[in-house]
Amino acid sequence: MNGEMKIDLGCGKRKQDGFIGVDRFPMPEVDVIADIDERLPFADNSIDLLFSSHSLEHVRDLMSTMREIYRVCKHGAQVCIVAPYNEQKLNIANPYHIGVFNEHTPRFWTDYPETPVDRDDYPDPVPRPWGLSRSDNSNPGLDIRLVNMEFFYFPQYRNIPIEQQRKLRSEKFDVCEQIIYQLIVWKGDECCPDRSYADYLNDFVPYEPHYIRHLKMQEREELISKHKQERDQLLQTIVELQKQAPSSESTPAQAPRPEDRRMIELMDDRERMERALHDARTESHQLRMQIASMFERLETLSSQTHSTSALLVKAQSEIIEAGNSVLAISQENQELRKRIDGATNNRLDEVQSDILNLGGVLGTLTSEISTLRDRLENDSESHMTKTHSGLGEVQSDILNLGSVIGSLADEIAELRNRLESDSETHVSKARSEVHEASSVVISLGNENRELRAKLEAANKSNAKAALLKAELDAANGVIAWYRAKEGSWNSELNRLRDELSKAHELHAPWQQEASRLNGELHHTQQASSTYRAEAKMVIQSLYHELMDYRASHSIRIASMLKKEDALWNAVSPAFEPLKAFTLGNLRDASRTRLVLGDDLRSLPYREYRIPVDLGSLESISLAVRPLLKTSQGLIGIEVVSNDLQVVAQSVRPLAGVDPDVPTSFNLSEPITGLAKNWFLRVYVKDADIPVSLYEQAHYSIVRRKTKYLPFALLQ
């Protein structure tokens, strides 16, 4: 169910888990404030599952509200409605009940002529098709088709045969208490050409709220208790008949004996019990069919999970190859830069050496010219002629030196130009290679984002599989429970048949009868303990599946992004001291939420870092939540200083823990001078049920990490 949009319409003070609560009054569980008599604040075709319990009977125009439900639901979405059954005096007198809900109400939400519901559940004196939405010759603007309909009776009518229930429901008031509809939204065959309505019907898994499941279990327990009482009465009757057997031998043969009449009554009672068992087997068969469809869905999800796993393996290999390519490109880029730097440095060194050499030559020439000038000035007039000739030679030498210097300057300029061109060539080549490497890195980044999207889709598929597994485990537990009960009923029937046959003989030994009854009582007690153990296993399995579902990354982000902390706002008055201390000392982040933690049995201990300095500590109060009442197991705490030294301990039995009030741990001696960042550890030993703590969770979207602090009072 992960990723689906589910709405609890008219949720009131308590919405269904995992749903978006909608109501017209601002209450702790309400996420969206809206009047269901008006347009619903949701987009067209956006909702996968819509649930409404005891709210639609209050709307002014039921057809208008149902058209809004049809608008916002997707094609093939499920709608589950629980409403009070109209044919009871209290509902008729209730001025706040406007709409009428009985077995015919859903007929006006569709014009489809058929429904899987048994026709005996909606008796009609006129043989007409199921759908009546066009009975006023207009377009109703909706097509919501009924798949399943169930009735919940008052206690005195719960355990009678279904034929009598139907008859009394049509003849009397105050027989049926409430009714549940489970429907499919159908927006035309063209919306999904690949799947027909029959395909949707085969894959349909009816949604049931938790309190409806609890009510059904309670009705089954009442039925079993009634059968046990009838069994005890039959046993008592057989004993009385056996005691009256000697005196009955003297009665005339032609007169009907009282025990014979009683035997006939007992046979009638047995037939009635067999009918009740037949009804129970019918319900068990329907449940098995639902389980079979669940297994088909599980196989489909498993195949999808396998394909997703293959994609993940392929994606991981592609990521590794891309990383190797990036590393290779980086290494080539570094080598290229080293080569460019080396070539440039070498060329610069050569040019600098040439310039130094030329500088040396120029210095030598300059010194020679100076020497010649000095010699020219010091020569006497007597040597003028010779000097003129020498001066001509010197001038020619100077001209030659000038040409040499010019050629050297040209060579230096040429070397500089070559150096600049070589540098520009290497730099442009390096830039092009860096640009290519950058484009490769960008493409790899895009592929990485696509792979992350695939990983997120795979996580969603795994969450769906986990939820479906939880539903299947719960259903398997219920099936096992039904089978055990059916076996006990069959054994009771066989025993009663034996007793009835032996009652005619009237010669069975009474001691053997008493021992057999004691054995059956012992067997019943063993079966009861077995049922309790199986129920506990089912509850524990559901608890662990629920924890796995809440551990989903997307579920945590959705809960942390809510504007309000629903559980924090719904804290009962008994926990107000914990709430006040936590708010003043431990709750300073905007995305902190109050949550139910993991099962403490699965951890060595739960450790919290406490960022509070305490001058003195005498007691610690926590919000402990055992799933069921238990008589075994211990819960304890340890106070650990910031240098990891255990400075105090306290232990309490789980049998004395009340989940509705804080659980206090008193220390044997007060602790003084606790510096901040000390640790509080909580642990559970020898518990046979899940035990959790209410704690504060602060989820960081950037770091993808959750920080936990206790919901506690430190005194």
XYZ file of C-alpha atoms in Angstrom:
715
model
C 0.000 0.000 0.000
C 2.976 2.247 0.124
C 2.589 5.299 -2.215
C -1.211 5.010 -2.434
C -3.483 7.871 -1.389
C -6.031 6.747 1.223
C -8.742 8.981 2.699
C -10.698 8.572 5.958
C -13.752 10.730 5.194
C -15.364 12.095 8.374
C -12.628 10.584 10.560
C -13.552 12.464 13.762
C -11.171 12.132 16.698
C -9.504 8.927 15.475
C -8.568 8.119 11.893
C -7.409 4.819 10.421
C -3.637 4.252 10.422
C -1.988 5.299 7.153
C -4.991 7.386 6.033
C -5.439 11.137 5.499
C -8.084 12.271 7.997
C -10.820 14.563 6.646
C -13.428 16.252 8.838
C -15.161 19.611 9.167
C -13.900 20.179 12.735
C -10.207 20.690 13.689
C -9.284 17.710 15.865
C -5.930 16.001 16.616
C -6.376 13.293 13.966
C -7.739 15.615 11.246
C -5.272 16.403 8.434
C -7.651 18.205 6.038
C -10.546 20.369 7.233
C -13.422 20.148 4.751
C -17.224 20.018 4.719
C -18.278 16.767 3.042
C -21.530 18.438 1.994
C -19.439 20.634 -0.333
C -16.808 19.966 -2.995
C -13.993 17.780 -1.658
C -10.522 19.435 -1.763
C -8.897 16.698 -3.852
C -7.979 16.447 -7.522
C -9.873 14.258 -9.972
C -8.787 10.591 -10.079
C -6.317 10.993 -7.188
C -7.543 8.573 -4.458
C -6.881 4.812 -4.335
C -8.945 3.907 -1.226
C -11.719 5.896 0.471
C -13.103 4.825 3.854
C -16.015 6.400 5.707
C -17.504 5.201 8.992
C -20.746 6.564 10.492
C -20.506 9.904 8.692
C -22.385 9.738 5.371
C -25.754 9.400 7.113
C -25.340 13.046 8.187
C -24.924 14.625 4.714
C -27.716 16.759 3.260
C -27.602 15.306 -0.274
C -26.222 11.759 -0.348
C -26.194 11.485 -4.164
C -24.227 14.734 -4.471
C -21.636 13.500 -1.951
C -21.378 10.138 -3.717
C -20.756 11.960 -7.007
C -17.889 13.832 -5.321
C -16.492 10.511 -4.063
C -16.768 9.155 -7.617
C -14.938 12.231 -8.986
C -11.903 12.108 -6.688
C -11.436 8.303 -6.812
C -9.355 6.592 -9.464
C -10.747 4.040 -11.889
C -10.839 0.726 -9.993
C -10.424 2.373 -6.576
C -12.091 0.792 -3.528
C -14.734 2.516 -1.399
C -15.551 1.104 2.064
C -18.574 2.547 3.895
C -19.807 1.639 7.393
C -23.180 3.099 8.372
C -25.936 2.532 10.972
C -28.684 0.229 9.721
C -31.804 2.341 9.227
C -34.438 -0.090 10.518
C -33.947 0.578 14.223
C -35.993 2.962 16.316
C -33.047 4.974 17.618
C -31.827 5.791 14.100
C -35.294 6.791 12.939
C -35.649 9.108 15.939
C -32.157 10.584 15.531
C -32.600 14.131 14.090
C -28.957 14.159 12.895
C -29.447 11.126 10.624
C -30.597 12.282 7.186
C -29.603 9.504 4.788
C -31.076 5.987 4.804
C -28.704 3.020 4.725
C -29.975 -0.525 4.301
C -29.507 -3.428 1.885
C -30.979 -1.445 -1.054
C -29.031 1.843 -0.690
C -26.059 0.917 -2.979
C -28.451 0.016 -5.803
C -28.844 3.734 -6.562
C -25.081 4.317 -7.026
C -24.832 2.256 -10.248
C -26.859 1.028 -13.199
C -24.796 -2.181 -13.534
C -27.383 -4.995 -13.546
C -25.461 -7.536 -11.431
C -23.725 -7.846 -8.044
C -21.851 -10.731 -6.368
C -24.018 -10.311 -3.235
C -26.527 -13.109 -2.521
C -29.975 -12.069 -3.752
C -31.540 -13.310 -0.500
C -29.707 -10.466 1.291
C -31.722 -7.820 -0.610
C -35.213 -9.336 -1.086
C -37.295 -7.505 -3.680
C -40.915 -8.445 -4.443
C -40.387 -7.306 -8.041
C -37.735 -9.222 -10.066
C -35.597 -6.385 -11.414
C -31.835 -5.882 -11.980
C -29.502 -4.698 -9.233
C -28.536 -1.202 -10.426
C -31.281 1.454 -10.147
C -29.303 4.710 -10.543
C -31.170 5.604 -13.762
C -34.598 4.809 -12.346
C -35.532 8.524 -12.535
C -34.596 8.595 -16.269
C -31.584 10.891 -15.728
C -27.814 10.474 -15.798
C -26.692 9.993 -12.169
C -23.067 10.925 -12.908
C -21.533 7.975 -11.029
C -20.957 4.213 -11.236
C -19.899 2.681 -7.887
C -20.504 -1.088 -7.914
C -21.126 -3.171 -4.809
C -18.824 -6.181 -4.313
C -19.564 -7.219 -0.723
C -22.175 -6.354 1.916
C -22.258 -7.540 5.547
C -24.692 -7.029 8.415
C -23.872 -6.730 12.122
C -26.708 -7.790 14.438
C -27.647 -7.009 18.006
C -26.473 -9.666 20.539
C -29.759 -11.577 20.754
C -29.788 -12.166 16.985
C -26.110 -12.840 16.287
C -25.983 -16.597 16.716
C -29.208 -17.688 15.044
C -29.255 -19.252 11.532
C -28.783 -16.824 8.658
C -32.240 -17.630 7.248
C -33.852 -16.468 10.488
C -31.652 -13.354 10.530
C -32.823 -12.393 7.046
C -36.461 -13.042 7.946
C -36.329 -11.035 11.174
C -34.441 -8.202 9.483
C -37.270 -7.750 6.996
C -40.056 -8.061 9.587
C -38.876 -6.344 12.768
C -37.058 -3.281 14.035
C -33.899 -3.362 16.187
C -32.504 -6.563 14.655
C -29.501 -5.231 12.748
C -27.151 -2.617 14.248
C -24.908 -1.519 11.342
C -24.006 -2.412 7.756
C -20.768 -2.330 5.728
C -20.425 -1.875 1.954
C -17.260 -2.636 -0.050
C -17.433 -1.219 -3.575
C -15.408 -0.609 -6.769
C -15.341 2.728 -8.607
C -15.871 2.068 -12.321
C -15.245 4.876 -14.836
C -15.823 2.992 -18.069
C -14.267 0.052 -19.904
C -12.181 2.451 -22.009
C -10.207 3.603 -18.936
C -8.299 0.321 -18.842
C -8.798 -1.740 -22.020
C -6.394 -4.438 -20.831
C -8.418 -5.278 -17.680
C -12.114 -6.036 -17.553
C -14.447 -5.579 -14.609
C -14.234 -9.341 -13.993
C -10.453 -9.019 -13.628
C -10.864 -6.233 -11.061
C -13.456 -8.362 -9.254
C -11.116 -11.368 -9.088
C -8.264 -9.244 -7.678
C -10.491 -7.381 -5.202
C -9.316 -7.585 -1.548
C -11.977 -5.981 0.702
C -10.644 -3.423 3.172
C -11.804 -3.851 6.778
C -11.101 -1.361 9.574
C -9.570 -2.676 12.770
C -12.706 -2.333 14.872
C -14.739 -4.389 12.366
C -12.186 -7.221 12.619
C -12.351 -7.008 16.406
C -16.165 -7.108 16.277
C -16.106 -10.248 14.123
C -13.710 -11.958 16.506
C -15.965 -11.039 19.415
C -18.990 -12.540 17.633
C -17.051 -15.761 17.030
C -16.141 -15.950 20.711
C -19.783 -15.484 21.680
C -20.810 -18.248 19.288
C -18.234 -20.629 20.764
C -19.348 -19.760 24.294
C -22.965 -20.453 23.354
C -22.051 -23.852 21.873
C -20.200 -24.724 25.070
C -23.251 -23.822 27.165
C -25.495 -25.942 24.930
C -23.038 -28.808 25.220
C -23.105 -28.601 29.009
C -26.908 -28.516 28.994
C -27.046 -31.587 26.751
C -24.634 -33.419 29.033
C -26.772 -32.535 32.038
C -29.884 -33.744 30.216
C -28.226 -37.054 29.317
C -27.218 -37.578 32.939
C -30.787 -36.916 34.101
C -32.194 -39.323 31.503
C -29.761 -41.986 32.591
C -30.814 -41.505 36.216
C -34.492 -41.872 35.224
C -33.861 -45.012 33.163
C -34.822 -47.677 35.844
C -38.189 -46.077 36.588
C -39.025 -45.752 32.931
C -39.114 -49.546 32.401
C -42.481 -49.812 34.193
C -44.279 -47.369 31.871
C -46.735 -48.823 29.301
C -45.202 -49.607 25.906
C -47.798 -47.641 24.012
C -47.353 -44.387 25.976
C -44.604 -42.000 24.711
C -41.855 -41.835 27.245
C -40.573 -38.416 28.445
C -37.020 -39.430 27.644
C -38.042 -40.217 24.060
C -39.504 -36.757 23.679
C -36.361 -35.334 25.194
C -34.296 -37.395 22.744
C -36.239 -35.831 19.872
C -35.563 -32.384 21.285
C -31.887 -33.248 21.601
C -31.838 -34.388 17.986
C -33.388 -31.058 16.981
C -30.719 -29.232 18.973
C -28.061 -31.280 17.238
C -29.468 -30.376 13.806
C -29.448 -26.709 14.794
C -25.824 -26.966 15.873
C -24.984 -28.658 12.572
C -26.588 -25.764 10.698
C -24.538 -23.293 12.724
C -21.401 -25.260 11.933
C -22.379 -25.299 8.263
C -22.635 -21.499 8.334
C -19.243 -21.308 10.026
C -17.735 -23.580 7.361
C -19.281 -21.391 4.643
C -17.666 -18.296 6.139
C -14.389 -20.184 6.480
C -14.574 -21.147 2.795
C -15.116 -17.533 1.793
C -12.122 -16.545 3.896
C -10.014 -19.227 2.216
C -10.987 -17.821 -1.187
C -9.833 -14.382 -0.055
C -6.547 -15.886 1.162
C -6.074 -17.577 -2.219
C -6.486 -14.249 -3.995
C -3.994 -12.727 -1.540
C -1.489 -15.448 -2.412
C -1.957 -14.664 -6.112
C -1.232 -11.015 -5.398
C 1.824 -12.027 -3.375
C 3.131 -14.103 -6.293
C 2.643 -11.134 -8.640
C 4.489 -8.832 -6.253
C 7.236 -11.437 -5.835
C 7.768 -11.578 -9.603
C 7.884 -7.796 -9.696
C 10.384 -7.842 -6.821
C 12.583 -10.355 -8.686
C 12.552 -8.205 -11.827
C 13.312 -5.130 -9.732
C 16.200 -6.977 -8.063
C 17.610 -7.837 -11.500
C 17.346 -4.194 -12.504
C 19.099 -3.226 -9.275
C 21.962 -5.646 -9.949
C 22.285 -4.284 -13.488
C 22.131 -0.717 -12.188
C 24.814 -1.429 -9.600
C 27.109 -2.885 -12.278
C 26.482 0.174 -14.465
C 27.283 2.452 -11.520
C 30.535 0.566 -10.894
C 31.486 0.814 -14.589
C 30.648 4.515 -14.587
C 32.779 5.047 -11.477
C 35.679 3.226 -13.110
C 35.277 5.384 -16.228
C 35.297 8.548 -14.116
C 38.439 7.388 -12.309
C 40.168 6.585 -15.600
C 39.236 9.983 -17.032
C 40.502 11.687 -13.880
C 43.805 9.821 -14.083
C 44.207 10.679 -17.771
C 43.403 14.307 -17.002
C 46.043 14.393 -14.262
C 48.652 12.784 -16.523
C 47.810 15.270 -19.293
C 48.210 18.179 -16.913
C 51.560 16.814 -15.732
C 52.732 16.433 -19.342
C 51.635 19.998 -20.219
C 53.296 21.411 -17.114
C 56.500 19.432 -17.805
C 56.697 20.476 -21.456
C 56.001 24.115 -20.612
C 58.610 24.174 -17.841
C 61.243 22.527 -20.060
C 60.599 24.979 -22.892
C 60.804 27.930 -20.506
C 64.087 26.643 -19.114
C 65.566 26.377 -22.627
C 64.454 29.914 -23.559
C 65.782 31.315 -20.292
C 69.167 29.628 -20.871
C 69.292 31.041 -24.450
C 68.457 34.516 -23.156
C 71.213 34.256 -20.540
C 73.729 33.167 -23.173
C 72.721 36.072 -25.421
C 73.011 38.410 -22.468
C 76.545 37.158 -21.872
C 77.507 37.725 -25.547
C 76.004 41.222 -25.476
C 77.941 41.986 -22.294
C 81.179 40.840 -23.926
C 80.533 42.937 -27.022
C 79.722 45.985 -24.923
C 82.974 45.640 -22.992
C 84.967 45.303 -26.203
C 83.313 48.433 -27.662
C 84.215 50.375 -24.513
C 87.816 49.184 -24.732
C 88.050 50.230 -28.344
C 86.683 53.685 -27.558
C 89.223 54.143 -24.773
C 92.036 53.064 -27.022
C 90.780 55.444 -29.712
C 90.786 58.411 -27.359
C 94.245 57.609 -25.958
C 95.929 57.288 -29.357
C 98.043 60.195 -30.336
C 97.717 62.348 -33.381
C 100.709 60.632 -34.806
C 98.776 57.566 -35.275
C 95.674 59.297 -36.687
C 95.899 57.656 -40.035
C 96.293 54.251 -38.513
C 93.519 55.032 -36.103
C 91.158 56.059 -38.916
C 91.786 52.765 -40.603
C 91.306 50.914 -37.314
C 88.191 52.932 -36.670
C 86.754 51.795 -39.989
C 87.467 48.248 -39.022
C 85.891 48.795 -35.652
C 82.814 50.376 -37.234
C 82.507 47.433 -39.580
C 82.824 45.140 -36.556
C 80.133 47.155 -34.784
C 77.853 46.839 -37.809
C 78.487 43.119 -37.886
C 77.725 42.913 -34.187
C 74.499 44.879 -34.738
C 73.384 42.434 -37.416
C 74.226 39.545 -35.086
C 72.254 41.184 -32.266
C 69.288 41.744 -34.626
C 69.331 38.115 -35.702
C 69.517 37.066 -32.059
C 66.550 39.324 -31.192
C 64.561 37.811 -34.090
C 65.423 34.338 -32.848
C 64.328 35.287 -29.305
C 60.999 36.645 -30.649
C 60.529 33.493 -32.713
C 61.218 31.350 -29.650
C 58.701 33.348 -27.632
C 56.067 32.988 -30.359
C 56.690 29.247 -30.603
C 56.460 28.950 -26.805
C 53.148 30.855 -26.726
C 51.688 28.837 -29.623
C 52.794 25.552 -28.021
C 51.273 26.602 -24.668
C 47.995 27.652 -26.311
C 47.854 24.367 -28.248
C 48.387 22.279 -25.106
C 45.950 24.369 -23.067
C 43.215 24.166 -25.737
C 43.744 20.432 -26.024
C 43.575 20.069 -22.248
C 40.431 22.198 -22.114
C 38.730 20.066 -24.781
C 39.614 16.892 -22.891
C 38.385 18.398 -19.611
C 35.143 19.451 -21.346
C 34.664 15.901 -22.652
C 35.335 14.518 -19.162
C 32.808 16.978 -17.674
C 30.122 15.901 -20.188
C 30.825 12.269 -19.320
C 30.500 13.065 -15.581
C 27.196 14.928 -16.202
C 25.785 11.985 -18.185
C 26.894 9.637 -15.403
C 25.181 11.903 -12.869
C 21.934 11.722 -14.871
C 22.208 7.934 -15.020
C 22.840 7.902 -11.259
C 19.659 9.909 -10.633
C 17.687 7.494 -12.809
C 19.141 4.564 -10.898
C 18.210 6.231 -7.601
C 14.643 6.603 -8.883
C 14.636 2.894 -9.722
C 15.954 2.105 -6.240
C 13.162 4.192 -4.683
C 10.594 2.305 -6.807
C 12.117 -0.962 -5.623
C 11.838 0.201 -1.998
C 8.162 0.982 -2.592
C 7.607 -2.500 -4.064
C 9.326 -4.049 -1.037
C 7.085 -2.017 1.298
C 4.009 -3.259 -0.595
C 5.242 -6.822 -0.303
C 5.828 -6.343 3.439
C 2.286 -5.018 3.955
C 0.783 -7.863 1.947
C 2.841 -10.345 3.947
C 1.469 -8.829 7.160
C -2.095 -9.226 5.865
C -1.413 -12.825 4.851
C 0.156 -13.677 8.203
C -2.845 -12.235 10.016
C -5.251 -14.128 7.759
C -3.291 -17.364 8.243
C -3.531 -16.903 11.994
C -7.281 -16.402 11.784
C -7.637 -19.432 9.479
C -5.688 -21.575 11.923
C -7.875 -20.301 14.728
C -11.027 -21.170 12.735
C -9.695 -24.606 11.912
C -8.947 -25.307 15.557
C -12.438 -24.184 16.513
C -13.985 -26.264 13.739
C -12.061 -29.293 14.962
C -13.328 -28.785 18.509
C -16.905 -28.441 17.238
C -16.604 -31.638 15.200
C -15.275 -33.504 18.204
C -18.178 -32.181 20.298
C -20.698 -33.337 17.686
C -19.154 -36.794 17.499
C -19.211 -37.067 21.265
C -22.861 -35.987 21.441
C -23.779 -38.552 18.788
C -22.134 -41.229 20.886
C -23.954 -40.031 24.001
C -27.309 -40.034 22.236
C -26.798 -43.561 20.950
C -25.696 -44.789 24.353
C -28.603 -43.091 26.102
C -30.928 -45.646 24.511
C -28.962 -48.496 25.997
C -29.092 -47.041 29.569
C -26.399 -49.418 30.768
C -23.192 -47.348 30.474
C -21.085 -47.264 33.649
C -21.281 -43.900 35.407
C -17.609 -43.837 36.430
C -16.451 -44.260 32.844
C -18.806 -41.444 31.866
C -17.360 -39.138 34.541
C -13.758 -39.906 33.541
C -14.563 -39.241 29.882
C -16.141 -35.904 30.767
C -13.102 -34.959 32.851
C -10.834 -35.861 29.926
C -12.843 -33.706 27.583
C -12.713 -30.812 30.060
C -8.925 -31.157 30.196
C -8.814 -31.237 26.375
C -10.912 -28.058 26.227
C -8.530 -26.305 28.624
C -5.541 -27.341 26.510
C -7.282 -26.085 23.355
C -7.972 -22.759 25.070
C -4.296 -22.318 25.961
C -3.368 -23.275 22.387
C -5.763 -20.634 20.979
C -4.212 -17.985 23.233
C -0.689 -18.899 22.133
C -1.708 -18.803 18.448
C -3.405 -15.440 18.905
C -0.295 -14.081 20.631
C 1.875 -15.268 17.730
C -0.419 -13.586 15.189
C -0.381 -10.322 17.174
C 3.408 -10.377 17.454
C 3.767 -11.041 13.721
C 1.453 -8.149 12.881
C 3.392 -5.893 15.282
C 6.722 -6.672 13.617
C 5.269 -6.172 10.135
C 3.865 -2.825 11.272
C 7.297 -1.768 12.575
C 8.882 -2.757 9.238
C 6.296 -0.702 7.392
C 6.887 2.346 9.597
C 10.647 1.978 9.069
C 10.176 2.728 5.345
C 12.139 5.816 4.236
C 9.195 7.302 2.317
C 6.777 6.715 5.218
C 9.152 8.475 7.654
C 9.542 11.460 5.324
C 5.751 11.742 4.911
C 5.198 11.630 8.686
C 7.951 14.172 9.388
C 6.612 16.622 6.769
C 3.194 16.828 8.423
C 2.399 20.226 9.865
C 1.193 18.772 13.173
C 2.344 15.966 15.410
C -0.946 14.086 15.841
C 0.285 11.721 18.565
C 1.853 14.592 20.547
C -1.406 16.557 20.430
C -3.415 13.490 21.518
C -1.425 12.767 24.710
C -3.797 11.948 27.591
C -3.824 14.142 30.753
C -1.988 11.437 32.709
C 1.138 12.125 30.609
C 1.024 15.934 30.862
C 4.033 16.079 33.310
C 6.133 14.101 30.792
C 4.920 16.333 27.986
C 5.780 19.534 29.906
C 9.304 18.355 30.838
C 10.008 17.049 27.330
C 8.768 20.275 25.734
C 10.972 22.403 27.987
C 14.165 20.337 27.876
C 14.223 17.708 25.122
C 12.044 18.974 22.272
C 13.694 21.780 20.307
C 13.462 20.715 16.630
C 10.689 21.630 14.243
C 10.520 18.147 12.679
C 10.438 16.226 15.963
C 7.532 13.738 16.167
C 6.240 11.540 19.000
C 6.317 7.894 17.803
C 6.012 4.367 19.172
C 9.483 2.815 19.201
C 10.723 -0.652 18.280
C 10.096 -3.833 20.270
C 12.574 -3.739 23.173
C 12.871 -7.522 23.090
C 14.741 -7.291 19.773
C 17.415 -4.973 21.255
C 20.028 -5.420 24.027
C 18.863 -2.019 25.250
C 17.524 1.276 23.904
C 20.057 4.087 24.542
C 19.326 7.838 24.527
C 21.907 10.654 24.795
C 20.439 13.244 27.209
C 21.615 16.829 26.451
C 20.607 18.167 29.906
C 22.665 19.040 33.003
C 21.073 17.721 36.198
C 22.130 18.761 39.674
C 20.191 15.865 41.199
C 18.258 12.862 39.797
C 15.935 10.750 41.978
C 13.396 9.185 39.575
C 12.684 8.716 35.846
C 9.157 8.406 34.388
C 8.640 6.894 30.911
C 5.681 6.072 28.629
C 5.913 2.254 28.399
C 3.538 0.450 26.008
C 3.145 -3.367 26.367
C 1.014 -4.747 23.517
C -0.970 -7.043 25.860
C -1.260 -7.657 29.569
C 1.310 -10.134 30.835
C 2.389 -11.753 34.081
C 6.031 -12.367 33.222
C 9.066 -10.324 32.243
C 10.975 -7.317 33.605
C 11.678 -3.799 32.371
C 14.697 -1.863 33.681
C 16.745 1.294 33.216
C 20.422 2.224 33.586
C 21.893 5.718 34.077
C 25.317 6.016 32.412
C 27.586 9.054 32.837
C 29.216 10.788 29.868
C 32.429 8.880 30.605
C 30.469 5.593 30.139
C 30.233 4.593 33.824
C 26.965 2.980 35.057
C 25.933 5.067 38.065
C 22.381 3.765 38.805
C 19.930 0.963 37.944
C 16.238 0.240 38.548
C 14.022 -2.728 37.559
C 10.221 -3.273 37.587
C 8.046 -6.280 36.686
C 5.992 -5.904 33.504
C 2.946 -7.253 35.333
C 2.607 -3.930 37.154
C 2.998 -1.688 34.093
C -0.143 0.224 33.053
C 0.122 1.660 29.498
C -2.368 4.426 30.339
C -0.208 6.054 33.052
C 3.530 6.883 33.234
C 5.860 4.143 34.492
C 8.176 5.502 37.203
C 11.620 4.129 38.104
C 12.801 5.287 41.534
C 16.566 5.255 42.123
C 17.912 3.761 45.338
C 20.046 6.879 45.960
C 19.898 10.328 44.350
C 22.535 10.996 41.676
C 24.247 14.402 41.769
C 26.347 16.286 39.225
C 25.176 14.629 36.006
C 26.812 16.595 33.159
C 24.969 16.831 29.841
C 25.353 14.126 27.176
C 24.876 11.374 29.750
C 23.017 8.239 28.635
C 19.710 6.592 29.584
C 19.369 2.896 28.719
C 16.056 0.976 28.776
C 15.846 -2.817 28.398
C 13.369 -5.727 28.690
C 14.034 -9.299 29.876
C 11.976 -12.526 29.658
C 8.928 -10.808 28.099
C 6.481 -12.900 26.042
C 4.793 -9.930 24.328
C 6.087 -6.896 22.372
C 7.031 -3.963 24.642
C 7.820 -0.479 23.249
C 8.456 3.075 24.432
C 6.947 6.298 23.217
C 9.909 8.380 22.052
C 10.730 11.477 20.038
C 12.116 11.067 16.524
C 13.841 13.855 14.607
C 14.443 12.879 10.982
C 17.034 14.749 8.903
C 16.107 14.740 5.218
C 19.591 15.830 4.151
C 21.492 13.256 6.240
C 18.745 10.604 5.873
C 19.192 9.825 9.574
C 16.863 9.792 12.574
C 17.827 11.038 16.052
C 15.828 9.688 19.014
C 15.169 11.210 22.454
C 12.931 9.827 25.216
C 9.453 11.039 26.085
C 10.277 11.297 29.772
C 10.136 13.163 33.071
C 13.468 13.468 34.934
C 13.080 14.457 38.601
